[in-house]
Tab-separated table of C-alpha atoms and ligand atoms in Angstrom:
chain	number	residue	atom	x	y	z
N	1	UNK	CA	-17.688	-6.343	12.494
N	2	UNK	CA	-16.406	-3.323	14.409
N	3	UNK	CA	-13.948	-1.507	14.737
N	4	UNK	CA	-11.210	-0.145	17.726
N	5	UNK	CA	-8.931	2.297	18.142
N	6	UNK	CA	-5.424	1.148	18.855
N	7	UNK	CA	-4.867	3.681	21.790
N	8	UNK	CA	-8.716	3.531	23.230
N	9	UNK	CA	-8.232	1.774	26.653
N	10	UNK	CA	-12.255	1.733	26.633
N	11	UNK	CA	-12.520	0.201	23.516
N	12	UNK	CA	-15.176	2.249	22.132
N	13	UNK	CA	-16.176	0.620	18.548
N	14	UNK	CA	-17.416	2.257	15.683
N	15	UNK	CA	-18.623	0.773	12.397
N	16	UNK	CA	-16.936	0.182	9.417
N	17	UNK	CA	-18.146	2.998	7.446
N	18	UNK	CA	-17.434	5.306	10.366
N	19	UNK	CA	-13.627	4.201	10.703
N	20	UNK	CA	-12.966	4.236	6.990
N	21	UNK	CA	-14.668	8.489	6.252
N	22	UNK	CA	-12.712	9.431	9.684
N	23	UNK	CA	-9.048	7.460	8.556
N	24	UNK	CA	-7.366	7.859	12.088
N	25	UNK	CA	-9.279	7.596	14.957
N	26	UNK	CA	-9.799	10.997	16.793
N	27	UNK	CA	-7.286	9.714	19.746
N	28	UNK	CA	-4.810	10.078	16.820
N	29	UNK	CA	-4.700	6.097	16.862
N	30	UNK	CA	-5.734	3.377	14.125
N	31	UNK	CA	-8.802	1.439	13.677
N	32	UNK	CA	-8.307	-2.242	13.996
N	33	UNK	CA	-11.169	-5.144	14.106
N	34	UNK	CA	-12.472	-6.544	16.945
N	35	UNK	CA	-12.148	-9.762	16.199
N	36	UNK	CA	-10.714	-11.834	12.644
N	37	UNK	CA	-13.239	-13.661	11.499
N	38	UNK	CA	-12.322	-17.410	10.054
N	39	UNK	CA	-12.423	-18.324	6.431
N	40	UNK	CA	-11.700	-21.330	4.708
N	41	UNK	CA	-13.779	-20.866	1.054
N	42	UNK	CA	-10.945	-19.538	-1.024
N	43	UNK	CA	-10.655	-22.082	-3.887
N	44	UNK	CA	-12.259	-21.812	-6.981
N	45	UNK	CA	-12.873	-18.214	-7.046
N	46	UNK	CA	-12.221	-15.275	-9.293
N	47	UNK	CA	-10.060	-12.027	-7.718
N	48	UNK	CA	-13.458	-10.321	-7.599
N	49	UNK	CA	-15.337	-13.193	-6.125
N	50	UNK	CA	-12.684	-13.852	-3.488
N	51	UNK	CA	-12.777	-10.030	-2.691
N	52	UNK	CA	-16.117	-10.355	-2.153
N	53	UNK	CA	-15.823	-13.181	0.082
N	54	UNK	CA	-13.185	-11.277	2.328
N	55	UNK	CA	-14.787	-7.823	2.550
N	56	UNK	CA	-18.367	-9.215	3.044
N	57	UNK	CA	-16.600	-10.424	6.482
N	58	UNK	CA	-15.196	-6.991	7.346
N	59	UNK	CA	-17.148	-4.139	5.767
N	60	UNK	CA	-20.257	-6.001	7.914
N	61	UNK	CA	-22.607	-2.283	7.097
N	62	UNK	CA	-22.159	-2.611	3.751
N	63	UNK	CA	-24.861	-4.690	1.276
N	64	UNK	CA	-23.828	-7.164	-0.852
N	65	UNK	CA	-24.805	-5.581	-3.940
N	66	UNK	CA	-22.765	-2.385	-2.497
N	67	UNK	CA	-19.203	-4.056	-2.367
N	68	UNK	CA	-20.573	-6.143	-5.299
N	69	UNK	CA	-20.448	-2.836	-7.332
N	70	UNK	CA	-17.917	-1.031	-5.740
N	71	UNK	CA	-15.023	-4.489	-6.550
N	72	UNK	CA	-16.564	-4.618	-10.262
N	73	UNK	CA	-15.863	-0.822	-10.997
N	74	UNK	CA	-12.175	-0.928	-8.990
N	75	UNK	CA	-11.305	-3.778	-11.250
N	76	UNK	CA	-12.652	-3.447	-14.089
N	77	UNK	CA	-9.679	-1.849	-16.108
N	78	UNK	CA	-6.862	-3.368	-14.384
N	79	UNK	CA	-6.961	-6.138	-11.940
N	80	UNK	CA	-3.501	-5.904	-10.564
N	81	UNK	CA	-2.695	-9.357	-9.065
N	82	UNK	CA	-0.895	-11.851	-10.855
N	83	UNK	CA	0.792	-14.490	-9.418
N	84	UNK	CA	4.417	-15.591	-11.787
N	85	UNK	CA	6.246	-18.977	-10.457
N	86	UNK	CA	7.184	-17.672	-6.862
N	87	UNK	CA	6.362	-14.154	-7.703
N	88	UNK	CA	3.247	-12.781	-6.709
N	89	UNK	CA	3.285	-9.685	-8.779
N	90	UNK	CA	0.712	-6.789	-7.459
N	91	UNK	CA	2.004	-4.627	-9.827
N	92	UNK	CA	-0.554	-4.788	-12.839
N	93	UNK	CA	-2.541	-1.905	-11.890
N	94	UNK	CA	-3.585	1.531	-13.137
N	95	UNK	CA	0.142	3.130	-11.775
N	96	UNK	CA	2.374	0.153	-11.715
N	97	UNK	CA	2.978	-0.535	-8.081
N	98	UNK	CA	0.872	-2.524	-5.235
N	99	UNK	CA	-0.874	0.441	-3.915
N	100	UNK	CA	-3.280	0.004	-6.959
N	101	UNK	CA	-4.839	-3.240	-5.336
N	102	UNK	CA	-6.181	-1.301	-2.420
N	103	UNK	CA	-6.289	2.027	-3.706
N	104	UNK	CA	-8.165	1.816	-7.064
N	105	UNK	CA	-10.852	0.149	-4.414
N	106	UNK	CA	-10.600	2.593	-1.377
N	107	UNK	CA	-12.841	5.499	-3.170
N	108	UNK	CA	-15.679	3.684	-3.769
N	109	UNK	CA	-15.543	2.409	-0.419
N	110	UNK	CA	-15.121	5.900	0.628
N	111	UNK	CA	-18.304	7.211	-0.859
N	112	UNK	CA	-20.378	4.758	0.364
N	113	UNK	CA	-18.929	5.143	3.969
N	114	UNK	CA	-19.877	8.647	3.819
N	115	UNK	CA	-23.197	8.174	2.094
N	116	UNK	CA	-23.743	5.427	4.859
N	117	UNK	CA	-22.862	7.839	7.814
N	118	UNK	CA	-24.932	10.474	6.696
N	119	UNK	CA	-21.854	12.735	5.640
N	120	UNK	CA	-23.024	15.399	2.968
N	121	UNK	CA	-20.017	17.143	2.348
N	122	UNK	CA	-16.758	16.979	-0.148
N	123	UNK	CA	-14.263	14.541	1.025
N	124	UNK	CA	-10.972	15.919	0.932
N	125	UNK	CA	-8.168	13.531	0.587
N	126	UNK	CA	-4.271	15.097	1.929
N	127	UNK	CA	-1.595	12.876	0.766
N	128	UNK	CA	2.064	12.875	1.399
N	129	UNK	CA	3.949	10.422	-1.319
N	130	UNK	CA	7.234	8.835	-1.797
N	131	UNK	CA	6.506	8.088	-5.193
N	132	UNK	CA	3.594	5.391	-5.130
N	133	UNK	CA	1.008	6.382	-3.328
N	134	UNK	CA	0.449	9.486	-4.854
N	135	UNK	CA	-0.115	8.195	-8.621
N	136	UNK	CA	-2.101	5.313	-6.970
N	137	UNK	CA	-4.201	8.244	-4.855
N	138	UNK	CA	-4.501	10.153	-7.773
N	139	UNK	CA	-5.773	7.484	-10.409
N	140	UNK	CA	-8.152	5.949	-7.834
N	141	UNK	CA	-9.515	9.189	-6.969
N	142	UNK	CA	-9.769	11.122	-10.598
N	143	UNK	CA	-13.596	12.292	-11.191
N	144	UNK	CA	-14.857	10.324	-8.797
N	145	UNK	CA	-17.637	12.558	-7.311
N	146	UNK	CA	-17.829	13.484	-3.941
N	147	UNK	CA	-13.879	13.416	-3.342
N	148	UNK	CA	-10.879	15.733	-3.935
N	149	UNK	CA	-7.508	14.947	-3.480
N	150	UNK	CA	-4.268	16.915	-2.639
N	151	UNK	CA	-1.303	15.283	-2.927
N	152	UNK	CA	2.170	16.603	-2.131
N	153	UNK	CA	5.919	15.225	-3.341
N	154	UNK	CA	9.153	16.123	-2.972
N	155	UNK	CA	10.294	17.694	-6.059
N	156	UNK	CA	13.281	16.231	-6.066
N	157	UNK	CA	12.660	12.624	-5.234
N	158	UNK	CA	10.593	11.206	-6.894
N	159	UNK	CA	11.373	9.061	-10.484
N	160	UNK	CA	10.746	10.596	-13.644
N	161	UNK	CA	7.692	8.419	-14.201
N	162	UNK	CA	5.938	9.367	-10.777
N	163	UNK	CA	6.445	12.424	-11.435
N	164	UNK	CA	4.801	12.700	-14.811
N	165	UNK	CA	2.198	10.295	-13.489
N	166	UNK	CA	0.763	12.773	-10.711
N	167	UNK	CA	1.573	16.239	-13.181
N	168	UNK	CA	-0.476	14.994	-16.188
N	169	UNK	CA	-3.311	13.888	-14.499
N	170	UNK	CA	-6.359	14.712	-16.200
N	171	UNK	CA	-9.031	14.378	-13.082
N	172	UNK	CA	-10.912	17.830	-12.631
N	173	UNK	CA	-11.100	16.907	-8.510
N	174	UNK	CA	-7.107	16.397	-8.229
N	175	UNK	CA	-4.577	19.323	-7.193
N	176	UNK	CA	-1.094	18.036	-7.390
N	177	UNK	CA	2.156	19.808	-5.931
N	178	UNK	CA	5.761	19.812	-4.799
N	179	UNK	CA	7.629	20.790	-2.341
N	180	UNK	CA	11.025	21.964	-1.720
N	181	UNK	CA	12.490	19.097	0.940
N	182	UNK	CA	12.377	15.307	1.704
N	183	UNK	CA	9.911	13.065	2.273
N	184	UNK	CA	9.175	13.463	5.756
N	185	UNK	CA	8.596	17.144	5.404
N	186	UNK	CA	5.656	16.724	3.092
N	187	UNK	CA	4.201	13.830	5.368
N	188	UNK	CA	4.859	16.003	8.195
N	189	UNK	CA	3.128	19.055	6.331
N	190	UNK	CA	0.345	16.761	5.955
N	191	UNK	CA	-0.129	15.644	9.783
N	192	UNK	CA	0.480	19.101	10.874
N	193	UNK	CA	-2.677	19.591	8.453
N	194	UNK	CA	-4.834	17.057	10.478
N	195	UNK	CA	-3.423	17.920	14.072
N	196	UNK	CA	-4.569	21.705	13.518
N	197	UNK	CA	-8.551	21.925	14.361
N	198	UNK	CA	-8.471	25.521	13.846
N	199	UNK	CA	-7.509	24.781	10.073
N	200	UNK	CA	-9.771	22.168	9.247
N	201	UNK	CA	-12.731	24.081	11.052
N	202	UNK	CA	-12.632	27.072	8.821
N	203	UNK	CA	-13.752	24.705	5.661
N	204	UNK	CA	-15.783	21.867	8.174
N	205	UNK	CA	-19.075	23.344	6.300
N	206	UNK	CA	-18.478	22.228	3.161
N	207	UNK	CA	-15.607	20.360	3.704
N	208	UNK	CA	-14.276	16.676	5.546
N	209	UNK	CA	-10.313	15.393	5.670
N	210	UNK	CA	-9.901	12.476	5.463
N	211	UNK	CA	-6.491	10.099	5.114
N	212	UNK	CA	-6.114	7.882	1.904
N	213	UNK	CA	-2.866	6.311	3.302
N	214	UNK	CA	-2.645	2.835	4.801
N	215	UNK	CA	-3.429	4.480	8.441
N	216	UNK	CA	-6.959	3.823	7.015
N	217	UNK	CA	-8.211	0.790	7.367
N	218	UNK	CA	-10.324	0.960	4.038
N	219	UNK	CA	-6.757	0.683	2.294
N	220	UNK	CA	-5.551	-2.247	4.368
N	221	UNK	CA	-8.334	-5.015	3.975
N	222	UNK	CA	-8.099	-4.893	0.095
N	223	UNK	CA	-4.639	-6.297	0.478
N	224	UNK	CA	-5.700	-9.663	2.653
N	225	UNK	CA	-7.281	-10.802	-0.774
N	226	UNK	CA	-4.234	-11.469	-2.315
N	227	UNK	CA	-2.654	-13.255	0.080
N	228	UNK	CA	-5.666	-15.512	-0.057
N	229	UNK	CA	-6.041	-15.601	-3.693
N	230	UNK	CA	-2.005	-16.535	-4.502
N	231	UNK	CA	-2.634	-19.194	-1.757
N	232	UNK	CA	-5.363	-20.697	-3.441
N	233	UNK	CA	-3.809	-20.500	-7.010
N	234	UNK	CA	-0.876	-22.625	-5.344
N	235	UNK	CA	-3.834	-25.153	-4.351
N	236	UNK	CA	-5.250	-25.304	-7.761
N	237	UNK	CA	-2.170	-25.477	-9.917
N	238	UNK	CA	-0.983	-28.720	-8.104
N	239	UNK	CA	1.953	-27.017	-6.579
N	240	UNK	CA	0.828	-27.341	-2.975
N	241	UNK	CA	-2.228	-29.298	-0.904
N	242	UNK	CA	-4.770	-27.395	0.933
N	243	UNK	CA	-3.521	-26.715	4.436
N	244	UNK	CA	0.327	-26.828	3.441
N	245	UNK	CA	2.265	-23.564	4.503
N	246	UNK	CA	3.297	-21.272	2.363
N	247	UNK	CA	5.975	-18.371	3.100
N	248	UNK	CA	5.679	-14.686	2.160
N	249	UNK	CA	8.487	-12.463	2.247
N	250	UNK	CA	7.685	-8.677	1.441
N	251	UNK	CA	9.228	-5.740	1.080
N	252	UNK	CA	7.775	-3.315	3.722
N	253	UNK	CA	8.008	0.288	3.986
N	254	UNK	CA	4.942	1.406	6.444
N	255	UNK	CA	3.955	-1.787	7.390
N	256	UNK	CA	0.532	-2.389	5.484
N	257	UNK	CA	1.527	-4.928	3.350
N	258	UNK	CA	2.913	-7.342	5.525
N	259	UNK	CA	0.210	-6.803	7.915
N	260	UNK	CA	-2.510	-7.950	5.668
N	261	UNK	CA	-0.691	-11.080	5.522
N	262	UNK	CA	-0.923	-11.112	9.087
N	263	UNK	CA	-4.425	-10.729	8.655
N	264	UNK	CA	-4.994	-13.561	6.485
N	265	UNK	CA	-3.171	-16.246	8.901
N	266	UNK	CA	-5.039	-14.769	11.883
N	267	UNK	CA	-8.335	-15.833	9.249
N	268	UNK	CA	-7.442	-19.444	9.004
N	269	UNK	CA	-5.130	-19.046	6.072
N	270	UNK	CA	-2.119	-21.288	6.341
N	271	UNK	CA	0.726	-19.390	6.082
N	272	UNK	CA	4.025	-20.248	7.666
N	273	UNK	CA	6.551	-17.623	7.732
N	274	UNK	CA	5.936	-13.498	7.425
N	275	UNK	CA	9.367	-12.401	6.200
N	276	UNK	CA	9.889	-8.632	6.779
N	277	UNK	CA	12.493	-7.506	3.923
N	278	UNK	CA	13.727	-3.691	4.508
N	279	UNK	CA	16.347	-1.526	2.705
N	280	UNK	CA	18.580	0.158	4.782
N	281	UNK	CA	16.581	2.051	7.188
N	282	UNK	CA	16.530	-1.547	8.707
N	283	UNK	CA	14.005	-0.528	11.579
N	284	UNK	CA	11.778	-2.899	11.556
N	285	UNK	CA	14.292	-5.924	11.058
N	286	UNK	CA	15.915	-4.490	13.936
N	287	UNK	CA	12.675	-4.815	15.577
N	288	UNK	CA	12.080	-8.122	14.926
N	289	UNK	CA	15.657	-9.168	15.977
N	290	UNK	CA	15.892	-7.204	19.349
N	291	UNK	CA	11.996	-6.543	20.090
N	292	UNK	CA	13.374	-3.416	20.227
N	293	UNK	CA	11.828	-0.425	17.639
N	294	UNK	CA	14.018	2.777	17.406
N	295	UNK	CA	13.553	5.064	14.681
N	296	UNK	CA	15.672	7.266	16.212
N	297	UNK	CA	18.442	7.145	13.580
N	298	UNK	CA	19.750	8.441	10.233
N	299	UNK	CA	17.466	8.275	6.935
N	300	UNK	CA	18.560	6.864	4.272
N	301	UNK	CA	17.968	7.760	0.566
N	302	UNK	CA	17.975	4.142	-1.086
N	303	UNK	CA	17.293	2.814	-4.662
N	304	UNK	CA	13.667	1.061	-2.851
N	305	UNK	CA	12.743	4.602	-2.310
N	306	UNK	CA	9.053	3.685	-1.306
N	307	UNK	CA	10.603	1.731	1.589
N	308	UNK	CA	12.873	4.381	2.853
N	309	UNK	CA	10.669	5.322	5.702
N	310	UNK	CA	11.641	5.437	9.673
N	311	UNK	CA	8.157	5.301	11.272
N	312	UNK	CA	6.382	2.378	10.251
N	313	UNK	CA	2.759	3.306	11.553
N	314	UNK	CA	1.067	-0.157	10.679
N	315	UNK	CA	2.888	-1.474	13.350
N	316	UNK	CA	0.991	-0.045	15.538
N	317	UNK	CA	-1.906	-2.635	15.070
N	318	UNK	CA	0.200	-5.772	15.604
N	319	UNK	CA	2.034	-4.717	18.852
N	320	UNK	CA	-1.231	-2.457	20.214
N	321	UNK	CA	-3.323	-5.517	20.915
N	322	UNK	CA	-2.257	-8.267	23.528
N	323	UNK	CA	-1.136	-11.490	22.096
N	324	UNK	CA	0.407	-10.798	19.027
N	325	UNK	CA	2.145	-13.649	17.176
N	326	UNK	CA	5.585	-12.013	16.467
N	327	UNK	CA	6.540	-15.627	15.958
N	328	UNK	CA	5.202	-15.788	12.656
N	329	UNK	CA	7.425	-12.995	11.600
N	330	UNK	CA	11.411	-13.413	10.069
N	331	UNK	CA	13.375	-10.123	8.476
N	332	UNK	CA	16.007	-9.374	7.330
N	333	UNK	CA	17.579	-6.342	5.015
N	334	UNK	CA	19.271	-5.883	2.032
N	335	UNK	CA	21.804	-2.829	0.765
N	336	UNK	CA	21.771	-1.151	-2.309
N	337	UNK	CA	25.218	-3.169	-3.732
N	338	UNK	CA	22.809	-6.680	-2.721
N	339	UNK	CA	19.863	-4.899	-4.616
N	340	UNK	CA	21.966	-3.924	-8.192
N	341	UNK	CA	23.452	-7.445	-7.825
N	342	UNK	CA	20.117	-9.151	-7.564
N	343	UNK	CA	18.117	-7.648	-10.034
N	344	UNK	CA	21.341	-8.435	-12.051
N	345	UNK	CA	21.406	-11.864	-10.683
N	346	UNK	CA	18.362	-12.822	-11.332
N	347	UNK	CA	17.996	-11.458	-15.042
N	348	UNK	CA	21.017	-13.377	-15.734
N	349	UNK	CA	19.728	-16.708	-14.588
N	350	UNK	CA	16.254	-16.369	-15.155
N	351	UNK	CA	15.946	-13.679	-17.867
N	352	UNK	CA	13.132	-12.388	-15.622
N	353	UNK	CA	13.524	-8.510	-14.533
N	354	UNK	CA	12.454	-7.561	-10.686
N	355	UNK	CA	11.839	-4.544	-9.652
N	356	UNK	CA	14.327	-2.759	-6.746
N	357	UNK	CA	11.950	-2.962	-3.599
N	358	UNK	CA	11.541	-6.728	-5.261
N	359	UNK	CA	14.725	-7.229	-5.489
N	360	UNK	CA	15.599	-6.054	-1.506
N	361	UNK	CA	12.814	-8.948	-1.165
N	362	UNK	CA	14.234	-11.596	-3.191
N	363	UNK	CA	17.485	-11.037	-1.210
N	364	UNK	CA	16.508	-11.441	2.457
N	365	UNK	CA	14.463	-14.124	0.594
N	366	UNK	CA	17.048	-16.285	-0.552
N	367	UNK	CA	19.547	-15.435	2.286
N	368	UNK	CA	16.369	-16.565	4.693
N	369	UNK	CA	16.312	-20.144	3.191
N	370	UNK	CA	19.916	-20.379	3.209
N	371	UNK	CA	20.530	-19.632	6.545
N	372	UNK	CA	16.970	-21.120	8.551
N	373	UNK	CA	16.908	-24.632	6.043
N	374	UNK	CA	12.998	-23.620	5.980
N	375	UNK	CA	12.023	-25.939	2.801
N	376	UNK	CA	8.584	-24.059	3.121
N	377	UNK	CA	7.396	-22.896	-0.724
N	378	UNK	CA	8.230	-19.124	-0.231
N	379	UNK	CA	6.663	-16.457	-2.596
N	380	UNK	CA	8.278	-13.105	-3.036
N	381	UNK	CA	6.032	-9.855	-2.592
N	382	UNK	CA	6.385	-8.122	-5.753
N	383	UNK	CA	5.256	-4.593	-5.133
N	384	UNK	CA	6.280	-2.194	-8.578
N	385	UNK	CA	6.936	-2.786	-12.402
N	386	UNK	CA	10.823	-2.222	-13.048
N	387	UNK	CA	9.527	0.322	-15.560
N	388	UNK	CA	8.886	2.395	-12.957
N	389	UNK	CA	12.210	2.568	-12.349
N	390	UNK	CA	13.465	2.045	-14.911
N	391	UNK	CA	17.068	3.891	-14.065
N	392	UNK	CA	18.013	1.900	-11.491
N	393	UNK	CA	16.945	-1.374	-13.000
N	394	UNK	CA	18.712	-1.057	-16.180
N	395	UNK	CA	21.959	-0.285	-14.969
N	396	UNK	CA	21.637	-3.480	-12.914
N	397	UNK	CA	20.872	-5.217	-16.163
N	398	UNK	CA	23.349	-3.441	-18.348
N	399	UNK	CA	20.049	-3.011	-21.368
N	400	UNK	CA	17.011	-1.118	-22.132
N	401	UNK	CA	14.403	-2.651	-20.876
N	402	UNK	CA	11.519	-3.979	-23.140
N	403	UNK	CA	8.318	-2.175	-24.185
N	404	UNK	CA	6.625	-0.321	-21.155
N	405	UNK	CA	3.494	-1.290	-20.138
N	406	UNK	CA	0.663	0.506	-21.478
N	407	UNK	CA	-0.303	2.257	-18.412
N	408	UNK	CA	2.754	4.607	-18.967
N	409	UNK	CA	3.305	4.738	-22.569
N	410	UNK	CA	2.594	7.955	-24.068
N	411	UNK	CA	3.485	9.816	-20.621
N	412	UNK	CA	6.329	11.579	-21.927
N	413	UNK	CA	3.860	12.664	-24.737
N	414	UNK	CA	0.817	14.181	-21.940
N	415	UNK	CA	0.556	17.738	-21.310
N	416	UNK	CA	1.975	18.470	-17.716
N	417	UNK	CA	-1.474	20.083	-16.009
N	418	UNK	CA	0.138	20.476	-12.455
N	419	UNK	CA	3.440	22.231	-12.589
N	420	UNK	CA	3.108	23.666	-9.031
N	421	UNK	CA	5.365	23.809	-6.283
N	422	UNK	CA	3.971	24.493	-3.018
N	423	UNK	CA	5.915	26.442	-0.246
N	424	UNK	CA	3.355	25.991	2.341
N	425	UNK	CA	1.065	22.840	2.368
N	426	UNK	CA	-2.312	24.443	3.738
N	427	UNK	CA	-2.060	28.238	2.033
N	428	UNK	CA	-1.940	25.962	-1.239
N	429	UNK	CA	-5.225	23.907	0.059
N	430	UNK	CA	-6.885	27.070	1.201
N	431	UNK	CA	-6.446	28.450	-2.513
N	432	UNK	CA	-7.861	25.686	-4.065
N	433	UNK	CA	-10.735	25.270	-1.710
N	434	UNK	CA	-11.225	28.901	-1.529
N	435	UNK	CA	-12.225	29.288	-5.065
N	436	UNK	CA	-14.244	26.023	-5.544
W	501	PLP	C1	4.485	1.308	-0.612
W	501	PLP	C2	5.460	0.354	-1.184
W	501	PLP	C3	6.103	-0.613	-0.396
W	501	PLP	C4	5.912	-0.690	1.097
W	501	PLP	O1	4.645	-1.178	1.454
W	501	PLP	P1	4.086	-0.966	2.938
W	501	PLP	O2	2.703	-1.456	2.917
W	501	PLP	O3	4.178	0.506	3.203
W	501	PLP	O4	4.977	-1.736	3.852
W	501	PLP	C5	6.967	-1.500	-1.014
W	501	PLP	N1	7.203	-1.446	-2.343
W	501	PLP	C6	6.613	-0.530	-3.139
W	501	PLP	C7	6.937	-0.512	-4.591
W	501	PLP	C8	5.709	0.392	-2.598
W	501	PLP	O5	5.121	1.302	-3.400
């Protein structure tokens, strides 16, 4: 398999090792396949197995016994899919939210890349975080040689348990730091960081940047295994027959997610509807309604803070090819009133507690079914633990909630290693890299 840029109108293609160590493509656009291959052998497998299956049609340059390895270490802790009724719950990894799935994966495929393109130097991850990602980065990434990772938050927006999970991390290759502003002005400190060749240069002896965020497409192929593997538990439970639909609705932020599932239909995988949930900044459901993308507007600061985001840059690989199927795709968006009243709702009824960017899922979900009569079995994306935030979710609930998992218990307890704040995003790489 090889890979394209989405803005090359030569379509040069590289390998999969080389698009995973580069991230974006050098035209500043993403790397998408050439071609999806078809695959029909996804019942009676194990996660790993199924993984395996996938990624053996993607990452084409690597071995078998390479990705063999590589999905046996990522997993070996914490495998974080679990599919509950008509949740399929990617939150049972090493931070508590999806980004585990592809992310406690995406190093190991990262060394080998490197090793594989004959790359001797340190590869130095530069991540901007909502919240997620950057625990997720952080845990994937600790002591694994070869890698470093910087990763930058705002200091005043994140939850209490993000930020304790990125300050008391214990990895000896991970600088951690915030910074005074929003969101968008750490992600774009971090793309002024890649834009600027003169930068980059002064450390390109020693030194490659590289992108751990779902622009690479090492982070995004992970994710088509679930939507493979929930189908197939459907199968084997009794619930469906092979070659029924199945709906997915998802709460979407960047676009990743969602995509993968895109992915998987494109692969033979029978799903019927793609339902695009957002929060407020309603972008992409605007999108979908008009065919019309403007993210020229006012951001929002919502309760599914990993979805408040304006540019979507996933997108980019559905619309940047000719014949995409935006037929496949429904949306819709939910408020913060709909979200409290759902999580609510649904503990009520069910006793069962959901997550916020869940819940903004569960309610274009249900409003979806309502409205279209689609009888289609739907699943609902469900992308974080409600311990991580735990705030918002039990003032919908009106109760503590139980036990926390054990990923976070004892984090209150942890020493905090990375108390930094960082005024300027590269003066506080060149100090680290300086004087390592
Ligand atoms: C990142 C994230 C999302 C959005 O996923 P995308 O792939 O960016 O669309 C949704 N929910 C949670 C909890 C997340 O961390």
């Amino acid at each position: 398999m090889k890979y394209v840029s989405t803005r090359d109108p030569q379509r040069i293609e590289v390998s999969a090792a080389t698009a995973i160590s580069r991230g974006l493509a050098p035209d500043g656009g993403l790397y998408v396949p050439t071609s999806f291959p078809q695959f029909k052998e996804y019942l009676g497998k194990s996660y790993n197995e199924l993984a395996h299956a996938v990624l053996m049609l993607y990452l084409t340059d690597f071995s078998e016994g390479e990705l063999q390895e590589a999905i046996g270490s990522a997993y070996r802790h914490y495998q974080p899919v679990r599919l509950n009724g008509d949740y399929l719950e990617l939150y049972h990894g090493a931070t508590l939210a999806f980004k585990d799935v592809a992310l406690q994966l995406f190093p190991h495929l990262l060394t080998a890349s490197l090793k594989k393109t004959g790359v001797e130097k340190t590869a130095v991850i530069v991540t901007a975080t909502s919240g997620d990602t950057g625990p997720a980065v952080l845990a994937g990434i600790a002591d694994v040689p070869g890698i470093k990772a910087f990763v930058f938050y705002p200091n005043n927006g994140v939850s209490p348990v993000q930020r304790l999970q990125m300050t008391t991390n214990e990895g000896k290759n991970v600088h951690v730091f915030g910074i005074e502003g929003n969101f968008d002005d750490a992600q774009n400190g971090v793309k002024d960081i890649f834009a600027d060749e003169a930068f980059k240069e002064k450390f390109s002896s020693d030194y490659l940047f590289t992108s751990a965020n779902s622009i690479n497409i090492g982070r995004l192929l992970p994710q088509v295994v679930y939507y493979f593997y929930s189908y197939a538990q459907l199968v084997e439970s009794g619930r469906i027959q092979d070659g029924e639909p199945v709906n997915y609705v998802v709460p979407t932020g960047n676009f990743g997610n969602i995509l993968a599932g895109y992915y998987a239909k494109q692969m033979g995988l029978p799903i019927g509807k793609l339902i695009c949930a957002t929060n407020k900044n309603d972008v992409l459901d605007e999108f979908f309604k008009t065919g019309v993308y403007n993210g020229d507007r006012d951001f929002h600061l919502t309760l599914s803070p990993s979805m408040d985001i304006l540019i979507s840059s996933n997108l980019e690989r559905l619309t940047s090819g000719d014949g995409a199927d935006l037929g496949t795709f429904a949306s819709g968006s939910a408020t913060d009133e709909q979200t409290l009243a759902k999580i609510q709702e649904v503990f009520r009824e069910t006793g069962y507690v959901i997550d916020p960017h869940t819940a903004v899922a569960k309610t274009v979900a249900d409003r979806y079914q309502l409205e279209s009569g689609d009888k289609t079995l739907t699943l609902v994306v469900s992308t974080a633990a409600p311990h991580k935030f735990s705030e918002t979710v039990e003032t919908a609930i009106g109760q503590k909630l139980e036990r926390s998992p054990e990923q976070i218990r004892g984090l209150h307890e942890k020493q905090v290693l990375h108390p930094g704040i960082a005024n300027d995003l590269k003066s506080a790489i060149q100090e680290v890299l300086a004087c390592s």
